[in-house]
mmCIF file of C-alpha atoms in Angstrom:
data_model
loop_
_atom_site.group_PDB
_atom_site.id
_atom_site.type_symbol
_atom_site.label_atom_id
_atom_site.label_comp_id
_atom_site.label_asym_id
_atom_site.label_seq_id
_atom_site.Cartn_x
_atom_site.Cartn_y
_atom_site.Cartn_z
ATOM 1 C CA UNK A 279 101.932 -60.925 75.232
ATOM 2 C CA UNK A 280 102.421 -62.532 72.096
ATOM 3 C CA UNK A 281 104.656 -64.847 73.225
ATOM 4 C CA UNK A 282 102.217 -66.083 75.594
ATOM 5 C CA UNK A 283 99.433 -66.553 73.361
ATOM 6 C CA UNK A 284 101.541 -68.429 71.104
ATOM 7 C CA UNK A 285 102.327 -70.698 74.133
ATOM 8 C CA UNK A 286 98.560 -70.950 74.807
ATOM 9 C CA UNK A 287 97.659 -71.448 71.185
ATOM 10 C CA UNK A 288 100.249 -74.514 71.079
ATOM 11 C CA UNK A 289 98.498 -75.775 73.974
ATOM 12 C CA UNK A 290 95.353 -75.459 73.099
ATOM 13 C CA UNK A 291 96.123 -76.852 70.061
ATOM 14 C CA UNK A 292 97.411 -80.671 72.060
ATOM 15 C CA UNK A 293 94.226 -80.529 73.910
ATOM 16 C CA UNK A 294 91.871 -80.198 70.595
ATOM 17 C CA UNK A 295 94.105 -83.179 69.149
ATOM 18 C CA UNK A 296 93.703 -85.051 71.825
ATOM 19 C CA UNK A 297 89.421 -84.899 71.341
ATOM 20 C CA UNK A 298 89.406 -82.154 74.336
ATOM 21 C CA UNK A 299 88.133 -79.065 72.134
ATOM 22 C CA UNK A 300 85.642 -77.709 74.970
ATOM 23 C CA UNK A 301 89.005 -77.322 77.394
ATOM 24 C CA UNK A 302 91.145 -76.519 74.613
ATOM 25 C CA UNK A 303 88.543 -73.240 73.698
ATOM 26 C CA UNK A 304 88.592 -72.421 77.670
ATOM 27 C CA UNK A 305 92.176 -72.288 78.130
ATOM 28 C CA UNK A 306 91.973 -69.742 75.017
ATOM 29 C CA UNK A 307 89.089 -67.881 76.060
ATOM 30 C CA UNK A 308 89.977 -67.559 79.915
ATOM 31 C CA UNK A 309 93.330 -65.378 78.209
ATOM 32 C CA UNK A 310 93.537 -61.957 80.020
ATOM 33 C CA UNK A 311 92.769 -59.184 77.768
ATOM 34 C CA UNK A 312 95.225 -56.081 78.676
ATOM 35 C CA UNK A 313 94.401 -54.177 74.848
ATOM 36 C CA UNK A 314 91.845 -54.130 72.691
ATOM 37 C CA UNK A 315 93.652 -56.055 69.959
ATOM 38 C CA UNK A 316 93.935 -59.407 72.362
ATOM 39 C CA UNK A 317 90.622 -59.642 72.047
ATOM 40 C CA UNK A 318 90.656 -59.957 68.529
ATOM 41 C CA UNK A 319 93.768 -62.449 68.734
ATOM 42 C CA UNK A 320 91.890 -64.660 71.716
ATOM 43 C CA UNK A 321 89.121 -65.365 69.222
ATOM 44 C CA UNK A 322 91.142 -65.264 65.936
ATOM 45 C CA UNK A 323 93.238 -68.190 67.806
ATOM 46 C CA UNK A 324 89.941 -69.776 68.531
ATOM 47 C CA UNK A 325 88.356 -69.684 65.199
ATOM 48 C CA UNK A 326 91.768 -71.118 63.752
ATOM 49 C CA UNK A 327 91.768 -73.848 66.103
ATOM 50 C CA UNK A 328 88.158 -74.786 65.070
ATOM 51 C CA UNK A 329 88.958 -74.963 61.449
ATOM 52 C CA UNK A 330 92.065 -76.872 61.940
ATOM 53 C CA UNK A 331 89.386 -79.111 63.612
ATOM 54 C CA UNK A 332 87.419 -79.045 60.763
ATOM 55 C CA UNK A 333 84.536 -77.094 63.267
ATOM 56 C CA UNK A 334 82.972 -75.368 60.626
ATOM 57 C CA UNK A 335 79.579 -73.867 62.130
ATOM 58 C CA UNK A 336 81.363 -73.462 65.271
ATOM 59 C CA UNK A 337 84.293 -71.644 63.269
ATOM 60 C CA UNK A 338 81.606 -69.710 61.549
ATOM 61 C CA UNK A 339 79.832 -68.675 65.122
ATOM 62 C CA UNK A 340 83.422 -67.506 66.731
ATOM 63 C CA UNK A 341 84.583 -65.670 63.391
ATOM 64 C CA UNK A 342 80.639 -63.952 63.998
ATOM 65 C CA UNK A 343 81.237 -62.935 67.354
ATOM 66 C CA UNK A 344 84.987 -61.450 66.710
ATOM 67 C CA UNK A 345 83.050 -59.631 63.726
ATOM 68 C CA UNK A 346 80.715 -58.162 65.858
ATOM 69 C CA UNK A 347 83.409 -56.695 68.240
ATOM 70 C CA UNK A 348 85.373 -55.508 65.165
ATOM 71 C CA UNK A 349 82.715 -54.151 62.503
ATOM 72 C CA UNK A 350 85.484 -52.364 60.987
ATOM 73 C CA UNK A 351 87.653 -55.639 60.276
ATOM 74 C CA UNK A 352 87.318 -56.588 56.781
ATOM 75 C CA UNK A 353 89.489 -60.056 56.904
ATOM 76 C CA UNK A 354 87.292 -60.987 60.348
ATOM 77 C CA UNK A 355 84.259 -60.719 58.228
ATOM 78 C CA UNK A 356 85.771 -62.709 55.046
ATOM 79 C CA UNK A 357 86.732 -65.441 57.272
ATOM 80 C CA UNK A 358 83.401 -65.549 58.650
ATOM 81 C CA UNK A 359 82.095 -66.023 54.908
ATOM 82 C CA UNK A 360 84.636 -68.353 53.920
ATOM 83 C CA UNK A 361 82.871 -70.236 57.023
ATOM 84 C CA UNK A 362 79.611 -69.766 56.512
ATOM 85 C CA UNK A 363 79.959 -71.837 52.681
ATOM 86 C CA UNK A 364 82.233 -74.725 54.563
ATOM 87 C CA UNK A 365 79.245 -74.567 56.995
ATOM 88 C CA UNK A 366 77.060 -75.180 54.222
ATOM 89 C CA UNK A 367 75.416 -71.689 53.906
ATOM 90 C CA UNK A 368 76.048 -70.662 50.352
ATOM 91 C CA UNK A 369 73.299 -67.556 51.150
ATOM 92 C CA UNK A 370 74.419 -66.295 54.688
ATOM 93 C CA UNK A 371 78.080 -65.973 52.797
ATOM 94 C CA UNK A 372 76.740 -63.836 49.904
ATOM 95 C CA UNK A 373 75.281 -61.633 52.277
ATOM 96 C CA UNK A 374 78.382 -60.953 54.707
ATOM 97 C CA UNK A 375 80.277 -60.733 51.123
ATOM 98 C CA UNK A 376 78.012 -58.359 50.100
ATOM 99 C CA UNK A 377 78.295 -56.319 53.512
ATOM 100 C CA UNK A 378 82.368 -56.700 52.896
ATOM 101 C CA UNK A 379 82.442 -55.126 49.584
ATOM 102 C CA UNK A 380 80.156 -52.038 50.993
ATOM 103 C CA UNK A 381 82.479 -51.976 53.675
ATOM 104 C CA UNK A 382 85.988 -52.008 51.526
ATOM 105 C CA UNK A 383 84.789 -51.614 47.772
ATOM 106 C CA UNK A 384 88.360 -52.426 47.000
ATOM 107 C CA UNK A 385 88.379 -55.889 49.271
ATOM 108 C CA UNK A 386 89.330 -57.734 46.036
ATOM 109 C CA UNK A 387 89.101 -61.396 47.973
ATOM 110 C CA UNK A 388 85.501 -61.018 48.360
ATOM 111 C CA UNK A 389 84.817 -60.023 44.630
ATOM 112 C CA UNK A 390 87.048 -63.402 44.108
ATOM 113 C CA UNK A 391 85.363 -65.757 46.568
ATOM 114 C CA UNK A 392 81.680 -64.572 45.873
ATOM 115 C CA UNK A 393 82.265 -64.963 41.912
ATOM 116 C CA UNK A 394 84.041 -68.397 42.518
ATOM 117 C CA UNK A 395 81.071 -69.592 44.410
ATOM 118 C CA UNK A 396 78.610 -68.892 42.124
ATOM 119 C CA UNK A 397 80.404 -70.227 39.145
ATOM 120 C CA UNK A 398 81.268 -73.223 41.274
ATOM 121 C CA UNK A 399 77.730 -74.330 42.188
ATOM 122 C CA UNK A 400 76.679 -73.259 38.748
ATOM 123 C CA UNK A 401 74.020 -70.248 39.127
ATOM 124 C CA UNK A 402 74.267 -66.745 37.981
ATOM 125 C CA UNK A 403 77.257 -67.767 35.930
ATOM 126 C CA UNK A 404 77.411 -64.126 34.275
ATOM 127 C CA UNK A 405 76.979 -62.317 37.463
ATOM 128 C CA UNK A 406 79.971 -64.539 38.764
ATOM 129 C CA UNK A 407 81.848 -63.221 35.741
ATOM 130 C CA UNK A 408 81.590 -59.658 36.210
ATOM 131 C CA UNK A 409 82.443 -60.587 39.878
ATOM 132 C CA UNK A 410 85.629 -62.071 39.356
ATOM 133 C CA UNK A 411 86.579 -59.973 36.179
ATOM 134 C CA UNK A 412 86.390 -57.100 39.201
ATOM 135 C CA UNK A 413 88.506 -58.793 41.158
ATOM 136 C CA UNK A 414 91.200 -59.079 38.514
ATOM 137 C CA UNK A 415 90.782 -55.344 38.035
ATOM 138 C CA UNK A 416 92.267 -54.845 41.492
ATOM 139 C CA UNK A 417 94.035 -57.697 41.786
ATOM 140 C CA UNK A 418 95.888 -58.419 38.131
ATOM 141 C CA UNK A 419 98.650 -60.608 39.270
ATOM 142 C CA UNK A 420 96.811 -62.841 41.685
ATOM 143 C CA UNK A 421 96.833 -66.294 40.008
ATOM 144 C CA UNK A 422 94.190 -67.512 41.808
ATOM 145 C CA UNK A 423 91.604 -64.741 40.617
ATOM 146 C CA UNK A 424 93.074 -66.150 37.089
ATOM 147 C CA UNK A 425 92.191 -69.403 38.306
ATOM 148 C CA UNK A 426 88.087 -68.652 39.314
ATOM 149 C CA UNK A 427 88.265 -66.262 35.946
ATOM 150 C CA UNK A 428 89.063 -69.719 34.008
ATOM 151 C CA UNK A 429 86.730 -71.420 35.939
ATOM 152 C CA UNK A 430 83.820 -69.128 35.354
ATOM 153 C CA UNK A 431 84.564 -69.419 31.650
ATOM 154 C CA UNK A 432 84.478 -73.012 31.608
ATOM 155 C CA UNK A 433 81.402 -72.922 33.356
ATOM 156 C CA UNK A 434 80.156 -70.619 30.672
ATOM 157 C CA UNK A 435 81.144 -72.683 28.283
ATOM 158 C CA UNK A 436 84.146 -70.795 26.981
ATOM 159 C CA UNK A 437 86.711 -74.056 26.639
ATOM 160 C CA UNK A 438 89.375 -72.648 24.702
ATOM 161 C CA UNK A 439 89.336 -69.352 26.429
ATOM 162 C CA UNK A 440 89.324 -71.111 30.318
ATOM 163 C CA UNK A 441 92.044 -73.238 28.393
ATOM 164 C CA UNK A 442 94.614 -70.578 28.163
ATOM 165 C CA UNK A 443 93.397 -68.671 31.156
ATOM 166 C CA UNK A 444 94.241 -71.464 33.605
ATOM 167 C CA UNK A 445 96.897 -72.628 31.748
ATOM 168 C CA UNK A 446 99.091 -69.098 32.567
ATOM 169 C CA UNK A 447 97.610 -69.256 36.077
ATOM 170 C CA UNK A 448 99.018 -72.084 36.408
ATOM 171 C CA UNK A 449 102.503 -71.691 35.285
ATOM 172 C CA UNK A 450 102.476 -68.614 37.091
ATOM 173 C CA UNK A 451 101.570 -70.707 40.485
ATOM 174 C CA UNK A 452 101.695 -74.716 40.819
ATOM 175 C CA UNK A 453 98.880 -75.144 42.768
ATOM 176 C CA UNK A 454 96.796 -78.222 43.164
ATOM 177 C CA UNK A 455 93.489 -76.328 43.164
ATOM 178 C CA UNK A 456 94.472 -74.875 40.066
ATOM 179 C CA UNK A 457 95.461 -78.092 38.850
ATOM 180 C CA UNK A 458 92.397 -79.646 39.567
ATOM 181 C CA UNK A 459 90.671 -77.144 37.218
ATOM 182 C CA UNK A 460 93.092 -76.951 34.688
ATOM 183 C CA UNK A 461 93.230 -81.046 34.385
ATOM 184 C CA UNK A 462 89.108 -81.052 34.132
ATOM 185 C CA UNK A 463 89.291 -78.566 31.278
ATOM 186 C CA UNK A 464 91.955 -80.613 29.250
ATOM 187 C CA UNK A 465 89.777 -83.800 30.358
ATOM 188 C CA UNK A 466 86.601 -81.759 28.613
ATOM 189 C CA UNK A 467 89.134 -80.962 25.462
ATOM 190 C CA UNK A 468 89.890 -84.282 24.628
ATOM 191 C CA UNK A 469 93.928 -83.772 26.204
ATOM 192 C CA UNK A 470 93.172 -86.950 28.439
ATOM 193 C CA UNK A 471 97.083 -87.361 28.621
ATOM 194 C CA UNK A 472 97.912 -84.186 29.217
ATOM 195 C CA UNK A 473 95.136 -83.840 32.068
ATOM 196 C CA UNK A 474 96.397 -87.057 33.957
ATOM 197 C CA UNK A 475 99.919 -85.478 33.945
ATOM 198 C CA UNK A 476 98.728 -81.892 35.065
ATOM 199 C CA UNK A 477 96.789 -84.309 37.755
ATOM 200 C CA UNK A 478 99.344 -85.959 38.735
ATOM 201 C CA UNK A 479 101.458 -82.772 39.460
ATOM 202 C CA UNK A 480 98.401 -81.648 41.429
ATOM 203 C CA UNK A 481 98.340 -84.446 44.162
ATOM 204 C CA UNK A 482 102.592 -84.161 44.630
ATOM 205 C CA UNK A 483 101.227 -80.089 45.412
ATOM 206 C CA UNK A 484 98.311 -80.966 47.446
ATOM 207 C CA UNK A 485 99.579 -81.669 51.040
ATOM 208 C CA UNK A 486 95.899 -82.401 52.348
#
């Protein structure tokens, strides 16, 4: 069955690409459904296709519905978040964050993506903290967690300390978001060289 919706999902995939998105979501959603968990694929598949589209509220309404059906899935409602903020609802993703860490207290992404936000768009900067510095707690080795803990201090004001923070999170993984952050901290330092390099680096990473 797997097989097939791979097939479908390659399909379905042309058809978006080629600016046919309502027949490309049909072909998806007109899948049989012979267990409980091809349900959950059919609009997992769906929701993916949207993003790759760059369908953000419509992402956000699919990831809903598959949420609904699933109240017990804790990465259907994080993707549903993660939607609701590229949808441009920084409040309707706090809440379903919010519901996520009553639901798994130990969901260490949502700790992560709720801090990040915060710190991101500036507000609550010490409640992001204490969010992310949770997240690290069950998470240690995740260098992206490193990465939002950086950011938050930056935010905070902390230069020296987001300094080293990112700077380890960043030798531990390449990444161009990380770069990004670790190249506007040297920028803030006074490292202009060494923040052009680190930028550079970033954009050979970056594949979008």
């Amino acid at each position: 069955a797997s097989d097939i919706m791979a097939a479908q999902m390659r399909r379905a995939s042309l058809l978006a690409k080629q600016g046919k998105l309502a027949q490309a979501r049909a072909l998806l959603r007109n899948q049989p459904e012979r267990r409980p968990e091809d349900a959950r694929l059919k609009l997992a598949a769906e929701a993916q296709l949207l993003r790759d589209m760059k369908a953000w509220q419509q992402a956000f309404e699919v990831y809903g519905e598959a949420a609904a059906r699933f109240p017990e899935d804790g990465d259907l409602l994080y993707d549903q978040a993660t939607m609701a903020e590229k949808a441009g609802k920084p409040d309707v993703m706090e809440q379903l964050l919010r519901r996520l860490i009553a639901l798994k207290p130990d969901y260490h992404h949502a700790y992560n993506a709720l801090g990040y936000s915060l710190a991101d768009r500036g507000v609550r900067l010490t409640e992001a903290k204490q969010l992310i510095e949770k997240a690290v707690e069950l998470a240690p080795q995740d260098a992206y967690i490193q990465d939002s803990l950086g950011w938050v201090e930056f935010r905070l004001g902390n230069t020296p300390r987001a300094l080293s923070i990112l700077q380890a999170a960043y030798s531990k993984r390449p990444d161009a978001e990380i770069a990004a952050h670790l190249g506007e901290v040297l920028w803030t330092s006074g490292q202009r060289e060494q923040a052009l390099k680190i930028w550079r680096e970033g954009l050979l990473l970056a594949n979008d």
